[in-house]
Amino acid sequence: MQPILRIIVGSRNPVKINAAKHIFSLFFTEHNIDCQGIDAPSGVPAQPIGEEQTRLGAENRVSYCQQHYEADFYVAMEGGAEQFSYGAATFAFVVIANSEQSSIGRSSNLPLPQTMYNALLTGQELGDIMDQAFNTQNIKQRGGAIGLLTNNHATRESTYTQALTLAMAPFLYPELFQQ
């Protein structure tokens, strides 16, 4: 019988839970992965603006999970947007932690139309803006803005998966990261 690796994800969004389960299944092939999503407060606005708010949201979710649940790993993903010097974009921060260490990762940027970014500044969430623009419903729990704006060549889950893969490095080589 394979040992169980328990993962707590700071969200009930199936896209985030599936991304975490996928990554841990790749890295821990000798384990059964028990990946559960819970409601964890981000402590930031529903639509974070800027890298600092977005990173803090993911960190706060992981911290909440660590304080309230027993698991082998804790994971959070927080999507945000920012007006960079080269244009508006959306991205995500990911945090992975266990009892010994944590790691922060970040996704690549998806360029956003300026009008959509401006709508975010009024307090709207990107998922709602995308649903309105593309006549979809609850896209944030499926392919997200990434899926819509790339004709599904990339998705919200694939972006989280890449960021989580990169954030696993300190857990694979702790001796290098703890020097």
Short mmCIF file of C-alpha atoms in Angstrom, two decimals:
data_model
loop_
_atom_site.label_atom_id
_atom_site.label_comp_id
_atom_site.label_asym_id
_atom_site.label_seq_id
_atom_site.Cartn_x
_atom_site.Cartn_y
_atom_site.Cartn_z
CA MET A 1 0.00 0.00 0.00
CA GLN A 2 1.33 3.42 -0.99
CA PRO A 3 1.78 6.08 1.70
CA ILE A 4 -0.63 9.01 1.61
CA LEU A 5 0.64 12.53 1.00
CA ARG A 6 -1.85 15.07 2.33
CA ILE A 7 -2.07 18.41 0.53
CA ILE A 8 -4.25 21.32 1.63
CA VAL A 9 -5.02 23.96 -1.01
CA GLY A 10 -6.18 27.37 0.18
CA SER A 11 -9.13 27.48 -2.21
CA ARG A 12 -12.15 25.43 -3.25
CA ASN A 13 -11.65 26.38 -6.90
CA PRO A 14 -11.33 23.07 -8.80
CA VAL A 15 -8.74 24.56 -11.18
CA LYS A 16 -6.39 25.29 -8.28
CA ILE A 17 -7.01 21.94 -6.58
CA ASN A 18 -6.42 20.03 -9.82
CA ALA A 19 -3.19 21.92 -10.53
CA ALA A 20 -1.83 21.13 -7.06
CA LYS A 21 -2.86 17.47 -7.23
CA HIS A 22 -1.26 17.13 -10.67
CA ILE A 23 2.07 18.58 -9.54
CA PHE A 24 2.32 16.52 -6.38
CA SER A 25 1.41 13.39 -8.35
CA LEU A 26 4.34 14.08 -10.69
CA PHE A 27 6.87 14.64 -7.91
CA PHE A 28 5.65 11.99 -5.46
CA THR A 29 4.94 9.00 -7.69
CA GLU A 30 5.22 6.51 -4.81
CA HIS A 31 2.41 8.21 -2.87
CA ASN A 32 -1.35 8.42 -3.04
CA ILE A 33 -2.15 12.12 -3.17
CA ASP A 34 -4.97 13.34 -0.92
CA CYS A 35 -5.52 16.89 -2.13
CA GLN A 36 -8.28 18.90 -0.44
CA GLY A 37 -9.38 22.46 -1.06
CA ILE A 38 -10.56 24.63 1.82
CA ASP A 39 -11.84 28.18 2.14
CA ALA A 40 -8.81 30.21 3.22
CA PRO A 41 -8.99 34.00 3.43
CA SER A 42 -6.50 35.91 1.31
CA GLY A 43 -6.62 39.10 3.36
CA VAL A 44 -6.42 41.08 0.12
CA PRO A 45 -9.14 42.37 -2.23
CA ALA A 46 -11.03 39.76 -4.29
CA GLN A 47 -9.13 41.10 -7.31
CA PRO A 48 -5.58 41.87 -6.18
CA ILE A 49 -3.84 44.68 -8.03
CA GLY A 50 -0.05 44.64 -8.08
CA GLU A 51 2.55 42.00 -7.35
CA GLU A 52 2.75 42.78 -3.64
CA GLN A 53 -1.00 42.32 -2.99
CA THR A 54 -1.09 39.19 -5.12
CA ARG A 55 1.89 37.53 -3.40
CA LEU A 56 0.55 38.49 0.01
CA GLY A 57 -2.80 36.90 -0.81
CA ALA A 58 -1.15 33.55 -1.57
CA GLU A 59 1.06 33.77 1.53
CA ASN A 60 -1.94 34.58 3.74
CA ARG A 61 -3.88 31.60 2.39
CA VAL A 62 -1.02 29.21 3.11
CA SER A 63 -0.55 30.67 6.59
CA TYR A 64 -4.25 30.14 7.35
CA CYS A 65 -4.06 26.54 6.14
CA GLN A 66 -1.00 25.86 8.30
CA GLN A 67 -2.75 27.27 11.37
CA HIS A 68 -5.96 25.29 10.91
CA TYR A 69 -5.08 21.99 9.21
CA GLU A 70 -2.61 19.13 9.47
CA ALA A 71 -1.00 18.23 6.16
CA ASP A 72 2.29 17.34 4.53
CA PHE A 73 2.13 20.35 2.21
CA TYR A 74 0.11 23.56 1.98
CA VAL A 75 -0.49 25.30 -1.35
CA ALA A 76 -2.08 28.57 -2.46
CA MET A 77 -2.43 30.34 -5.78
CA GLU A 78 -3.48 33.96 -6.13
CA GLY A 79 -4.20 35.68 -9.43
CA GLY A 80 -3.59 39.38 -9.80
CA ALA A 81 -3.03 42.10 -12.36
CA GLU A 82 -0.75 45.07 -12.76
CA GLN A 83 -0.04 47.95 -15.09
CA PHE A 84 3.57 47.41 -16.09
CA SER A 85 5.64 49.89 -18.13
CA TYR A 86 5.01 47.71 -21.20
CA GLY A 87 1.27 47.22 -20.66
CA ALA A 88 -1.36 45.66 -18.43
CA ALA A 89 -1.07 41.98 -17.56
CA THR A 90 -2.47 39.29 -15.31
CA PHE A 91 -0.34 36.71 -13.48
CA ALA A 92 -0.39 34.53 -10.39
CA PHE A 93 1.75 33.94 -7.34
CA VAL A 94 1.98 30.48 -5.84
CA VAL A 95 3.17 29.45 -2.40
CA ILE A 96 4.08 25.93 -1.33
CA ALA A 97 4.99 25.17 2.28
CA ASN A 98 5.54 22.27 4.64
CA SER A 99 6.58 22.24 8.28
CA GLU A 100 10.21 23.03 7.41
CA GLN A 101 10.22 25.53 4.56
CA SER A 102 8.23 27.46 2.02
CA SER A 103 8.70 28.53 -1.56
CA ILE A 104 7.17 31.36 -3.58
CA GLY A 105 6.74 31.15 -7.33
CA ARG A 106 5.20 33.33 -9.98
CA SER A 107 3.57 32.61 -13.28
CA SER A 108 4.30 34.27 -16.57
CA ASN A 109 2.32 37.34 -17.61
CA LEU A 110 -0.75 37.29 -19.82
CA PRO A 111 -1.19 40.66 -21.58
CA LEU A 112 -4.57 42.23 -20.84
CA PRO A 113 -6.51 44.69 -22.96
CA GLN A 114 -6.24 48.10 -21.30
CA THR A 115 -10.03 48.42 -21.05
CA MET A 116 -10.18 45.18 -19.04
CA TYR A 117 -7.43 46.31 -16.70
CA ASN A 118 -9.21 49.63 -16.22
CA ALA A 119 -12.36 47.70 -15.26
CA LEU A 120 -10.33 45.84 -12.62
CA LEU A 121 -9.42 49.18 -11.07
CA THR A 122 -13.14 49.84 -10.49
CA GLY A 123 -13.35 46.74 -8.29
CA GLN A 124 -14.54 44.17 -10.81
CA GLU A 125 -12.95 40.70 -10.86
CA LEU A 126 -11.20 39.47 -13.99
CA GLY A 127 -13.38 36.36 -14.23
CA ASP A 128 -16.52 38.49 -14.33
CA ILE A 129 -15.02 40.83 -16.92
CA MET A 130 -14.08 37.86 -19.10
CA ASP A 131 -17.51 36.26 -18.71
CA GLN A 132 -19.07 39.50 -19.91
CA ALA A 133 -16.66 40.01 -22.83
CA PHE A 134 -16.79 36.40 -24.07
CA ASN A 135 -20.35 35.50 -23.05
CA THR A 136 -19.19 32.70 -20.71
CA GLN A 137 -20.21 31.74 -17.19
CA ASN A 138 -17.82 31.23 -14.27
CA ILE A 139 -14.76 31.01 -16.53
CA LYS A 140 -12.48 31.41 -13.50
CA GLN A 141 -13.30 27.84 -12.48
CA ARG A 142 -12.37 26.58 -15.94
CA GLY A 143 -9.83 27.94 -18.43
CA GLY A 144 -9.88 31.49 -17.10
CA ALA A 145 -8.83 34.61 -18.97
CA ILE A 146 -5.75 32.70 -20.09
CA GLY A 147 -7.83 30.09 -21.90
CA LEU A 148 -10.04 32.69 -23.53
CA LEU A 149 -7.24 35.01 -24.66
CA THR A 150 -5.03 32.16 -26.00
CA ASN A 151 -7.80 30.13 -27.68
CA ASN A 152 -7.18 27.49 -24.98
CA HIS A 153 -3.56 26.89 -25.97
CA ALA A 154 -2.83 27.79 -22.36
CA THR A 155 -5.25 27.68 -19.44
CA ARG A 156 -5.43 28.92 -15.91
CA GLU A 157 -4.55 25.40 -14.72
CA SER A 158 -1.55 25.07 -17.07
CA THR A 159 -0.20 28.39 -15.82
CA TYR A 160 -0.59 27.34 -12.18
CA THR A 161 0.98 23.99 -13.01
CA GLN A 162 4.08 25.63 -14.46
CA ALA A 163 4.47 28.05 -11.54
CA LEU A 164 3.99 25.22 -9.00
CA THR A 165 6.53 23.04 -10.82
CA LEU A 166 9.14 25.77 -10.54
CA ALA A 167 8.26 26.49 -6.90
CA MET A 168 8.99 22.83 -6.02
CA ALA A 169 12.76 23.31 -6.53
CA PRO A 170 13.54 24.12 -2.85
CA PHE A 171 11.72 20.94 -1.75
CA LEU A 172 13.66 18.81 -4.22
CA TYR A 173 17.04 20.24 -3.20
CA PRO A 174 16.63 21.59 0.34
CA GLU A 175 20.35 21.32 1.05
CA LEU A 176 21.05 23.89 -1.66
CA PHE A 177 18.34 26.32 -0.59
CA GLN A 178 19.06 26.16 3.14
CA GLN A 179 22.72 27.17 2.90
#
